Amino acid sequence: MKKVVLLILLMKSFLSFSQDLQKTGDIKIINRYLSIEKTLNGYVFIGPEDEKSEEYDYLYMPDNNCRITAILKKTDSKQSRLKPKKDNDNHGIQGDFHILELMKELHFIDEYNFEGTNELTNGNIRSGLTEEYGYASRNGKYALINSTGKFLTDLKYTNDFDYRENPHLNYYFEKKKLVSVLIDQITGKEVLATKDSIVEYWNPNNYLVKKYKKEKYILVHDGKIQPVPKDLKRLNGIPLSKSTIFTYNNGFFDKNGHKIESDFVPHSNFYNGHCIVLEIVKEKQRYNYYGEPFPRRETRSFKIINENFEIVKSLPDIQRTISSFNKYGQIIVNRRYEDIRNGDTDNQYIIDYNGDIIVPSSKIRTEIYEVSEGLYLAEDATYPPVKERSKLYNYFNQKGENITKAITQLPIYLGFKENTVQKYLVAYGTIYMTLDKENNIISSDQKSYLFDAPPVLPYE
């Protein structure tokens, strides 16, 4: 039986490698930092710095697969560094490895890491138990990788990668000078690289940097570059949709960086000439018999103002803002406590720049996250979760529609994933819904796995 298995492996190995590795010296590239070279009597692995492994008699790697089988004959003079997954007695040592695990075992990388179940088995990857993106390290340098073993970046960055942030802020040294970069974690491309310090980034045409070792701030807005006061390092987003006024945590600036005097305290950016502000009204100062001032009571309320600083609408239910206005002119806000007897009823909901409600608040404590522009997750934030959780763990689009209602047999938990052209609501690797970039439903059938047809990405 063992001979039959070995024969099958040899046949598969021949079919897999014969076309790519026909003669001694031929090389097959697996990823940016791993190659296989045909030797006179077998194969060797080549690492990131052209270091070579010992010679392996037979190798097998199916096309478009992230696993590889290595077989080394037993002799007294050599012993594989690979930890054997199976000992085939006199036929040699067979190891079935994920590409990244093989690179680690051969000391071509020091470590790799993915959020979730870290074991990179086909089952875990297929089931969505491991994040699609992680990092590999070597000699204190990091690279962005995906779960199939593709290196999306070079091994050069100083920090590991946080899968929750896209684009991701990282650094590398160039001629002993530190370079700050923002990296798209889907493609691995650097969307911004500068020797200045990145303070805020919104898109390639809008970002704020601080000059290296200087207290000077440079704003790039709509592609135009201008110096601005350091107060702008606390911007509340950038003005959108024909707006021209910048807001920061304590005040306002015009498009030229000049301060605008106002008693309002901004709590959002401007969108289409509208901004959410806090108005603080103090009662008239009173004094006691000795001329000492009494404490002054304050009335604090949220308003919507226009660019002439005129009040457009009062927002009596709002306690605070959670986000900035997005490209759809929508913002997540927190409602005031309504019933002391029920404790914390700190609920979030969504309004637009006119103050109209897009996604209403609920009767229990709820948190809302914008997982992608105009796509919101509303989640029951009580602990332990209440029985209404399955009704509240839903996704809404910018139209205020509960798009998860289109899913039959709605699971309790849905994860969010996206690639360069589509978005997915996924449970355990199964796609329950596919959306386009404008959050329109393409499909809501539970019939496919996310990893059966992975997106084509520009790895190299």
mmCIF file of C-alpha atoms in Angstrom, residues 35-384:
data_model
loop_
_atom_site.group_PDB
_atom_site.id
_atom_site.type_symbol
_atom_site.label_atom_id
_atom_site.label_comp_id
_atom_site.label_asym_id
_atom_site.label_seq_id
_atom_site.Cartn_x
_atom_site.Cartn_y
_atom_site.Cartn_z
ATOM 1 C CA SER A 35 11.534 29.162 -5.219
ATOM 2 C CA ILE A 36 12.272 25.555 -6.176
ATOM 3 C CA GLU A 37 15.330 24.597 -8.228
ATOM 4 C CA LYS A 38 15.755 21.343 -10.185
ATOM 5 C CA THR A 39 18.979 19.580 -9.267
ATOM 6 C CA LEU A 40 20.672 16.595 -10.801
ATOM 7 C CA ASN A 41 19.033 14.169 -8.382
ATOM 8 C CA GLY A 42 16.021 16.068 -7.026
ATOM 9 C CA TYR A 43 14.985 19.520 -5.873
ATOM 10 C CA VAL A 44 16.096 22.248 -3.444
ATOM 11 C CA PHE A 45 14.202 25.176 -1.925
ATOM 12 C CA ILE A 46 15.653 28.678 -2.350
ATOM 13 C CA GLY A 47 14.961 31.279 0.354
ATOM 14 C CA PRO A 48 14.750 35.108 0.509
ATOM 15 C CA GLU A 49 18.513 35.629 0.407
ATOM 16 C CA ASP A 50 19.249 32.843 -2.088
ATOM 17 C CA GLU A 51 20.037 30.372 0.687
ATOM 18 C CA LYS A 52 19.301 26.775 -0.276
ATOM 19 C CA SER A 53 17.834 23.837 1.598
ATOM 20 C CA GLU A 54 19.184 20.307 1.436
ATOM 21 C CA GLU A 55 18.212 18.293 -1.601
ATOM 22 C CA TYR A 56 14.789 16.631 -1.645
ATOM 23 C CA ASP A 57 14.189 13.628 -3.835
ATOM 24 C CA TYR A 58 10.577 14.329 -4.708
ATOM 25 C CA LEU A 59 8.257 17.316 -4.414
ATOM 26 C CA TYR A 60 4.591 17.700 -5.200
ATOM 27 C CA MET A 61 2.521 20.882 -5.229
ATOM 28 C CA PRO A 62 -0.855 20.908 -6.994
ATOM 29 C CA ASP A 63 -1.468 23.882 -9.265
ATOM 30 C CA ASN A 64 -3.093 26.874 -7.540
ATOM 31 C CA ASN A 65 -2.665 25.264 -4.123
ATOM 32 C CA CYS A 66 -0.938 26.607 -1.045
ATOM 33 C CA ARG A 67 0.362 23.234 0.152
ATOM 34 C CA ILE A 68 3.438 21.296 -0.834
ATOM 35 C CA THR A 69 4.580 17.718 -0.207
ATOM 36 C CA ALA A 70 8.300 17.069 0.242
ATOM 37 C CA ILE A 71 9.867 13.589 0.346
ATOM 38 C CA LEU A 72 13.457 12.975 1.450
ATOM 39 C CA LYS A 73 15.066 9.522 1.339
ATOM 40 C CA LYS A 74 16.613 8.333 4.588
ATOM 41 C CA THR A 75 20.416 8.142 4.566
ATOM 42 C CA ASP A 76 23.037 8.250 7.274
ATOM 43 C CA SER A 77 24.589 11.433 5.890
ATOM 44 C CA LYS A 78 21.655 13.810 5.757
ATOM 45 C CA GLN A 79 18.526 14.590 7.717
ATOM 46 C CA SER A 80 15.775 17.004 6.657
ATOM 47 C CA ARG A 81 15.165 20.090 8.781
ATOM 48 C CA LEU A 82 11.478 19.653 8.011
ATOM 49 C CA LYS A 83 9.588 18.057 10.862
ATOM 50 C CA PRO A 84 8.150 14.893 9.299
ATOM 51 C CA LYS A 85 4.387 14.646 9.211
ATOM 52 C CA LYS A 86 4.639 10.994 8.211
ATOM 53 C CA ASP A 87 7.455 8.439 8.336
ATOM 54 C CA ASN A 88 7.312 6.075 5.363
ATOM 55 C CA ASP A 89 9.936 3.692 6.744
ATOM 56 C CA ASN A 90 12.449 2.887 4.002
ATOM 57 C CA HIS A 91 10.731 5.097 1.436
ATOM 58 C CA GLY A 92 11.754 8.354 3.091
ATOM 59 C CA ILE A 93 10.292 11.203 5.093
ATOM 60 C CA GLN A 94 7.169 12.835 3.724
ATOM 61 C CA GLY A 95 6.025 16.270 4.921
ATOM 62 C CA ASP A 96 2.776 17.904 3.841
ATOM 63 C CA PHE A 97 3.104 21.629 4.592
ATOM 64 C CA HIS A 98 1.380 24.921 3.978
ATOM 65 C CA ILE A 99 3.783 27.127 2.015
ATOM 66 C CA LEU A 100 4.255 29.508 4.953
ATOM 67 C CA GLU A 101 4.775 26.667 7.431
ATOM 68 C CA LEU A 102 7.373 25.157 5.096
ATOM 69 C CA MET A 103 9.202 28.506 4.880
ATOM 70 C CA LYS A 104 9.204 28.717 8.677
ATOM 71 C CA GLU A 105 10.454 25.153 9.112
ATOM 72 C CA LEU A 106 13.273 25.862 6.655
ATOM 73 C CA HIS A 107 14.077 29.116 8.539
ATOM 74 C CA PHE A 108 13.362 31.195 5.429
ATOM 75 C CA ILE A 109 10.989 33.257 7.597
ATOM 76 C CA ASP A 110 10.980 33.597 11.383
ATOM 77 C CA GLU A 111 7.226 33.716 11.939
ATOM 78 C CA TYR A 112 3.853 34.225 10.333
ATOM 79 C CA ASN A 113 0.591 35.296 11.942
ATOM 80 C CA PHE A 114 -3.086 35.483 11.025
ATOM 81 C CA GLU A 115 -5.985 36.652 13.149
ATOM 82 C CA GLY A 116 -8.354 33.890 14.209
ATOM 83 C CA THR A 117 -7.358 30.245 14.031
ATOM 84 C CA ASN A 118 -3.694 30.520 13.230
ATOM 85 C CA GLU A 119 -3.301 27.011 11.826
ATOM 86 C CA LEU A 120 -3.354 27.410 8.059
ATOM 87 C CA THR A 121 -5.190 24.247 7.061
ATOM 88 C CA ASN A 122 -7.323 24.138 3.934
ATOM 89 C CA GLY A 123 -10.350 23.595 6.142
ATOM 90 C CA ASN A 124 -9.703 26.656 8.316
ATOM 91 C CA ILE A 125 -9.021 28.854 5.306
ATOM 92 C CA ARG A 126 -12.092 27.601 3.473
ATOM 93 C CA SER A 127 -14.298 28.001 6.561
ATOM 94 C CA GLY A 128 -13.209 31.575 7.179
ATOM 95 C CA LEU A 129 -11.662 30.690 10.555
ATOM 96 C CA THR A 130 -8.447 32.406 9.513
ATOM 97 C CA GLU A 131 -8.286 35.971 8.226
ATOM 98 C CA GLU A 132 -7.345 36.346 4.574
ATOM 99 C CA TYR A 133 -4.486 38.717 5.394
ATOM 100 C CA GLY A 134 -1.672 38.452 7.919
ATOM 101 C CA TYR A 135 2.047 39.043 8.125
ATOM 102 C CA ALA A 136 5.358 37.210 7.936
ATOM 103 C CA SER A 137 8.586 38.323 9.602
ATOM 104 C CA ARG A 138 12.296 37.811 9.014
ATOM 105 C CA ASN A 139 15.145 39.463 10.925
ATOM 106 C CA GLY A 140 12.777 42.033 12.446
ATOM 107 C CA LYS A 141 11.210 43.030 9.110
ATOM 108 C CA TYR A 142 7.586 42.395 8.168
ATOM 109 C CA ALA A 143 5.611 41.730 5.003
ATOM 110 C CA LEU A 144 1.889 41.638 4.277
ATOM 111 C CA ILE A 145 0.783 38.183 3.118
ATOM 112 C CA ASN A 146 -2.469 36.426 2.316
ATOM 113 C CA SER A 147 -3.608 33.010 3.504
ATOM 114 C CA THR A 148 -2.505 31.259 0.321
ATOM 115 C CA GLY A 149 1.120 32.208 0.983
ATOM 116 C CA LYS A 150 1.387 35.113 -1.455
ATOM 117 C CA PHE A 151 3.608 38.005 -0.338
ATOM 118 C CA LEU A 152 1.701 41.196 -1.117
ATOM 119 C CA THR A 153 4.630 43.410 -0.056
ATOM 120 C CA ASP A 154 8.372 43.137 0.412
ATOM 121 C CA LEU A 155 9.890 42.042 3.719
ATOM 122 C CA LYS A 156 10.970 45.537 4.724
ATOM 123 C CA TYR A 157 8.483 47.119 7.138
ATOM 124 C CA THR A 158 9.292 47.863 10.771
ATOM 125 C CA ASN A 159 5.891 46.870 12.262
ATOM 126 C CA ASP A 160 3.478 43.991 11.895
ATOM 127 C CA PHE A 161 0.130 44.486 10.152
ATOM 128 C CA ASP A 162 -3.261 45.115 11.766
ATOM 129 C CA TYR A 163 -5.894 43.453 9.606
ATOM 130 C CA ARG A 164 -8.604 45.802 10.974
ATOM 131 C CA GLU A 165 -7.049 48.939 9.469
ATOM 132 C CA ASN A 166 -7.151 49.662 5.763
ATOM 133 C CA PRO A 167 -5.126 51.432 4.587
ATOM 134 C CA HIS A 168 -2.573 50.370 7.177
ATOM 135 C CA LEU A 169 0.122 52.746 8.510
ATOM 136 C CA ASN A 170 3.634 51.302 8.574
ATOM 137 C CA TYR A 171 7.279 52.347 8.164
ATOM 138 C CA TYR A 172 10.558 51.353 6.580
ATOM 139 C CA PHE A 173 14.065 52.813 6.331
ATOM 140 C CA GLU A 174 15.515 54.108 3.095
ATOM 141 C CA LYS A 175 19.167 55.204 3.231
ATOM 142 C CA LYS A 176 18.838 55.365 7.041
ATOM 143 C CA LYS A 177 15.844 57.718 6.782
ATOM 144 C CA LEU A 178 12.436 56.679 8.071
ATOM 145 C CA VAL A 179 9.657 56.543 5.467
ATOM 146 C CA SER A 180 5.993 56.535 6.530
ATOM 147 C CA VAL A 181 3.653 54.573 4.277
ATOM 148 C CA LEU A 182 -0.015 53.703 4.022
ATOM 149 C CA ILE A 183 -0.604 50.269 2.532
ATOM 150 C CA ASP A 184 -3.774 48.924 0.953
ATOM 151 C CA GLN A 185 -4.264 45.587 2.704
ATOM 152 C CA ILE A 186 -6.171 44.126 -0.244
ATOM 153 C CA THR A 187 -3.582 44.784 -2.956
ATOM 154 C CA GLY A 188 -0.428 45.432 -0.899
ATOM 155 C CA LYS A 189 0.161 48.690 -2.781
ATOM 156 C CA GLU A 190 1.544 51.765 -1.026
ATOM 157 C CA VAL A 191 -1.169 54.397 -1.474
ATOM 158 C CA LEU A 192 1.029 57.034 0.177
ATOM 159 C CA ALA A 193 4.739 57.145 1.013
ATOM 160 C CA THR A 194 6.456 60.143 2.587
ATOM 161 C CA LYS A 195 9.486 60.970 4.706
ATOM 162 C CA ASP A 196 7.199 63.221 6.738
ATOM 163 C CA SER A 197 4.977 61.944 9.531
ATOM 164 C CA ILE A 198 1.452 61.018 8.406
ATOM 165 C CA VAL A 199 -1.053 62.693 10.747
ATOM 166 C CA GLU A 200 -4.347 62.046 8.919
ATOM 167 C CA TYR A 201 -5.201 60.278 5.680
ATOM 168 C CA TRP A 202 -8.541 60.240 3.874
ATOM 169 C CA ASN A 203 -7.659 59.382 0.272
ATOM 170 C CA PRO A 204 -4.714 59.924 -2.114
ATOM 171 C CA ASN A 205 -5.717 63.569 -2.735
ATOM 172 C CA ASN A 206 -6.470 64.481 0.880
ATOM 173 C CA TYR A 207 -4.079 64.005 3.784
ATOM 174 C CA LEU A 208 -2.190 65.873 6.499
ATOM 175 C CA VAL A 209 1.512 65.404 7.282
ATOM 176 C CA LYS A 210 3.962 66.842 9.786
ATOM 177 C CA LYS A 211 7.394 67.833 8.543
ATOM 178 C CA TYR A 212 10.029 65.539 9.999
ATOM 179 C CA LYS A 213 11.549 66.961 13.225
ATOM 180 C CA LYS A 214 9.695 70.251 12.700
ATOM 181 C CA GLU A 215 6.467 71.658 14.064
ATOM 182 C CA LYS A 216 5.190 72.388 10.567
ATOM 183 C CA TYR A 217 2.040 70.831 9.169
ATOM 184 C CA ILE A 218 1.252 70.449 5.483
ATOM 185 C CA LEU A 219 -2.279 69.796 4.232
ATOM 186 C CA VAL A 220 -2.967 68.238 0.855
ATOM 187 C CA HIS A 221 -6.611 68.969 0.019
ATOM 188 C CA ASP A 222 -8.030 68.124 -3.408
ATOM 189 C CA GLY A 223 -4.442 67.730 -4.539
ATOM 190 C CA LYS A 224 -3.434 71.266 -3.480
ATOM 191 C CA ILE A 225 -0.586 71.654 -0.974
ATOM 192 C CA GLN A 226 -0.556 74.342 1.722
ATOM 193 C CA PRO A 227 0.960 74.923 5.174
ATOM 194 C CA VAL A 228 -1.604 74.997 7.995
ATOM 195 C CA PRO A 229 -1.587 75.703 11.757
ATOM 196 C CA LYS A 230 -0.713 72.780 14.023
ATOM 197 C CA ASP A 231 -4.253 72.897 15.456
ATOM 198 C CA LEU A 232 -5.372 71.144 12.286
ATOM 199 C CA LYS A 233 -3.720 67.953 13.539
ATOM 200 C CA ARG A 234 -7.032 67.399 15.346
ATOM 201 C CA LEU A 235 -9.268 67.660 12.294
ATOM 202 C CA ASN A 236 -12.817 66.283 12.351
ATOM 203 C CA GLY A 237 -12.466 64.913 8.841
ATOM 204 C CA ILE A 238 -12.330 67.111 5.758
ATOM 205 C CA PRO A 239 -15.067 69.268 4.192
ATOM 206 C CA LEU A 240 -17.083 67.292 1.643
ATOM 207 C CA SER A 241 -19.536 68.025 -1.162
ATOM 208 C CA LYS A 242 -18.799 71.686 -1.995
ATOM 209 C CA SER A 243 -18.006 72.652 1.608
ATOM 210 C CA THR A 244 -14.981 74.858 2.266
ATOM 211 C CA ILE A 245 -14.646 75.077 6.072
ATOM 212 C CA PHE A 246 -12.375 72.806 8.098
ATOM 213 C CA THR A 247 -13.274 71.818 11.641
ATOM 214 C CA TYR A 248 -11.024 70.595 14.443
ATOM 215 C CA ASN A 249 -11.722 69.728 18.072
ATOM 216 C CA ASN A 250 -12.061 73.344 19.244
ATOM 217 C CA GLY A 251 -12.785 75.521 16.248
ATOM 218 C CA PHE A 252 -12.941 76.314 12.548
ATOM 219 C CA PHE A 253 -10.550 77.225 9.722
ATOM 220 C CA ASP A 254 -11.278 78.449 6.243
ATOM 221 C CA LYS A 255 -9.751 76.815 3.159
ATOM 222 C CA ASN A 256 -6.658 79.046 3.485
ATOM 223 C CA GLY A 257 -5.952 77.941 7.032
ATOM 224 C CA HIS A 258 -7.204 81.118 8.720
ATOM 225 C CA LYS A 259 -9.031 80.699 12.025
ATOM 226 C CA ILE A 260 -12.755 81.568 12.147
ATOM 227 C CA GLU A 261 -14.042 82.899 15.448
ATOM 228 C CA SER A 262 -17.190 81.220 16.782
ATOM 229 C CA ASP A 263 -18.776 80.137 20.071
ATOM 230 C CA PHE A 264 -19.882 76.846 18.548
ATOM 231 C CA VAL A 265 -17.816 73.704 19.216
ATOM 232 C CA PRO A 266 -17.651 71.517 16.091
ATOM 233 C CA HIS A 267 -18.383 67.785 16.394
ATOM 234 C CA SER A 268 -18.215 66.826 12.732
ATOM 235 C CA ASN A 269 -16.777 67.921 9.438
ATOM 236 C CA PHE A 270 -18.773 70.067 6.987
ATOM 237 C CA TYR A 271 -20.873 68.282 4.379
ATOM 238 C CA ASN A 272 -22.756 70.251 1.724
ATOM 239 C CA GLY A 273 -22.451 73.351 3.906
ATOM 240 C CA HIS A 274 -23.758 71.656 7.073
ATOM 241 C CA CYS A 275 -21.952 70.815 10.304
ATOM 242 C CA ILE A 276 -22.954 69.358 13.684
ATOM 243 C CA VAL A 277 -21.883 71.586 16.563
ATOM 244 C CA LEU A 278 -22.337 71.837 20.311
ATOM 245 C CA GLU A 279 -23.902 75.058 21.550
ATOM 246 C CA ILE A 280 -23.142 75.970 25.171
ATOM 247 C CA VAL A 281 -25.378 78.636 26.695
ATOM 248 C CA LYS A 282 -24.492 79.909 30.173
ATOM 249 C CA GLU A 283 -26.954 81.680 32.419
ATOM 250 C CA LYS A 284 -26.314 85.284 33.368
ATOM 251 C CA GLN A 285 -23.608 85.672 36.007
ATOM 252 C CA ARG A 286 -24.940 86.270 39.532
ATOM 253 C CA TYR A 287 -23.017 87.280 42.659
ATOM 254 C CA ASN A 288 -23.498 86.773 46.406
ATOM 255 C CA TYR A 289 -23.546 89.472 49.118
ATOM 256 C CA TYR A 290 -19.749 89.637 49.139
ATOM 257 C CA GLY A 291 -19.457 90.043 45.384
ATOM 258 C CA GLU A 292 -18.333 86.477 44.812
ATOM 259 C CA PRO A 293 -19.678 84.841 41.623
ATOM 260 C CA PHE A 294 -22.161 81.983 41.861
ATOM 261 C CA PRO A 295 -21.524 78.940 39.665
ATOM 262 C CA ARG A 296 -23.189 79.409 36.301
ATOM 263 C CA ARG A 297 -25.438 76.717 34.953
ATOM 264 C CA GLU A 298 -24.886 75.634 31.365
ATOM 265 C CA THR A 299 -27.304 74.394 28.741
ATOM 266 C CA ARG A 300 -25.562 72.130 26.234
ATOM 267 C CA SER A 301 -27.327 71.090 23.034
ATOM 268 C CA PHE A 302 -26.372 69.896 19.575
ATOM 269 C CA LYS A 303 -27.298 71.853 16.464
ATOM 270 C CA ILE A 304 -26.809 71.750 12.724
ATOM 271 C CA ILE A 305 -25.349 74.976 11.337
ATOM 272 C CA ASN A 306 -24.550 76.212 7.844
ATOM 273 C CA GLU A 307 -21.353 77.903 6.639
ATOM 274 C CA ASN A 308 -22.725 81.276 7.744
ATOM 275 C CA PHE A 309 -22.851 79.823 11.279
ATOM 276 C CA GLU A 310 -26.637 80.030 11.343
ATOM 277 C CA ILE A 311 -28.598 77.319 13.179
ATOM 278 C CA VAL A 312 -30.429 75.105 10.704
ATOM 279 C CA LYS A 313 -31.851 72.507 13.080
ATOM 280 C CA SER A 314 -31.731 71.510 16.770
ATOM 281 C CA LEU A 315 -30.838 67.926 17.684
ATOM 282 C CA PRO A 316 -32.183 67.457 21.227
ATOM 283 C CA ASP A 317 -31.727 63.663 21.331
ATOM 284 C CA ILE A 318 -28.015 63.626 20.507
ATOM 285 C CA GLN A 319 -25.494 63.071 23.273
ATOM 286 C CA ARG A 320 -22.400 62.921 21.055
ATOM 287 C CA THR A 321 -21.167 62.071 17.562
ATOM 288 C CA ILE A 322 -19.357 58.819 16.832
ATOM 289 C CA SER A 323 -17.977 59.426 13.346
ATOM 290 C CA SER A 324 -17.570 62.106 10.685
ATOM 291 C CA PHE A 325 -19.839 62.652 7.693
ATOM 292 C CA ASN A 326 -19.035 60.104 4.998
ATOM 293 C CA LYS A 327 -19.355 60.507 1.239
ATOM 294 C CA TYR A 328 -23.118 60.000 1.542
ATOM 295 C CA GLY A 329 -23.441 62.834 4.075
ATOM 296 C CA GLN A 330 -24.262 60.442 6.937
ATOM 297 C CA ILE A 331 -22.922 60.250 10.481
ATOM 298 C CA ILE A 332 -23.268 57.896 13.455
ATOM 299 C CA VAL A 333 -24.517 59.604 16.615
ATOM 300 C CA ASN A 334 -25.316 58.644 20.191
ATOM 301 C CA ARG A 335 -28.743 59.362 21.687
ATOM 302 C CA ARG A 336 -29.279 60.746 25.190
ATOM 303 C CA TYR A 337 -30.185 58.544 28.150
ATOM 304 C CA GLU A 338 -33.951 58.306 28.264
ATOM 305 C CA ASP A 339 -34.896 56.075 31.207
ATOM 306 C CA ILE A 340 -32.806 56.001 34.378
ATOM 307 C CA ARG A 341 -34.776 52.974 35.649
ATOM 308 C CA ASN A 342 -33.472 50.864 32.767
ATOM 309 C CA GLY A 343 -29.862 51.898 33.284
ATOM 310 C CA ASP A 344 -27.656 52.482 30.282
ATOM 311 C CA THR A 345 -29.812 53.074 27.206
ATOM 312 C CA ASP A 346 -26.903 54.600 25.328
ATOM 313 C CA ASN A 347 -28.027 53.794 21.789
ATOM 314 C CA GLN A 348 -26.484 54.765 18.503
ATOM 315 C CA TYR A 349 -28.292 55.664 15.301
ATOM 316 C CA ILE A 350 -27.547 57.316 11.948
ATOM 317 C CA ILE A 351 -28.640 60.709 10.621
ATOM 318 C CA ASP A 352 -27.777 62.677 7.506
ATOM 319 C CA TYR A 353 -26.466 66.240 7.208
ATOM 320 C CA ASN A 354 -30.034 67.588 7.336
ATOM 321 C CA GLY A 355 -30.684 65.808 10.632
ATOM 322 C CA ASP A 356 -33.026 63.242 9.068
ATOM 323 C CA ILE A 357 -32.843 59.744 10.563
ATOM 324 C CA ILE A 358 -31.402 57.067 8.258
ATOM 325 C CA VAL A 359 -31.166 54.151 10.741
ATOM 326 C CA PRO A 360 -33.290 54.630 13.915
ATOM 327 C CA SER A 361 -32.177 53.780 17.437
ATOM 328 C CA SER A 362 -33.446 50.643 19.185
ATOM 329 C CA LYS A 363 -34.962 49.927 22.573
ATOM 330 C CA ILE A 364 -31.807 48.304 23.941
ATOM 331 C CA ARG A 365 -28.170 49.378 23.894
ATOM 332 C CA THR A 366 -26.832 49.131 20.360
ATOM 333 C CA GLU A 367 -23.501 49.970 18.740
ATOM 334 C CA ILE A 368 -23.158 50.798 15.052
ATOM 335 C CA TYR A 369 -19.989 50.391 12.991
ATOM 336 C CA GLU A 370 -19.399 51.624 9.466
ATOM 337 C CA VAL A 371 -17.628 48.563 8.056
ATOM 338 C CA SER A 372 -17.404 50.132 4.606
ATOM 339 C CA GLU A 373 -18.560 53.515 3.308
ATOM 340 C CA GLY A 374 -22.352 53.512 3.522
ATOM 341 C CA LEU A 375 -22.523 49.960 4.930
ATOM 342 C CA TYR A 376 -23.287 49.741 8.644
ATOM 343 C CA LEU A 377 -23.341 46.933 11.188
ATOM 344 C CA ALA A 378 -25.844 47.404 14.037
ATOM 345 C CA GLU A 379 -24.893 45.162 16.946
ATOM 346 C CA ASP A 380 -26.498 44.506 20.324
ATOM 347 C CA ALA A 381 -23.925 45.826 22.794
ATOM 348 C CA THR A 382 -25.513 44.514 26.007
ATOM 349 C CA TYR A 383 -23.691 41.870 27.992
ATOM 350 C CA PRO A 384 -24.748 39.183 28.231
#
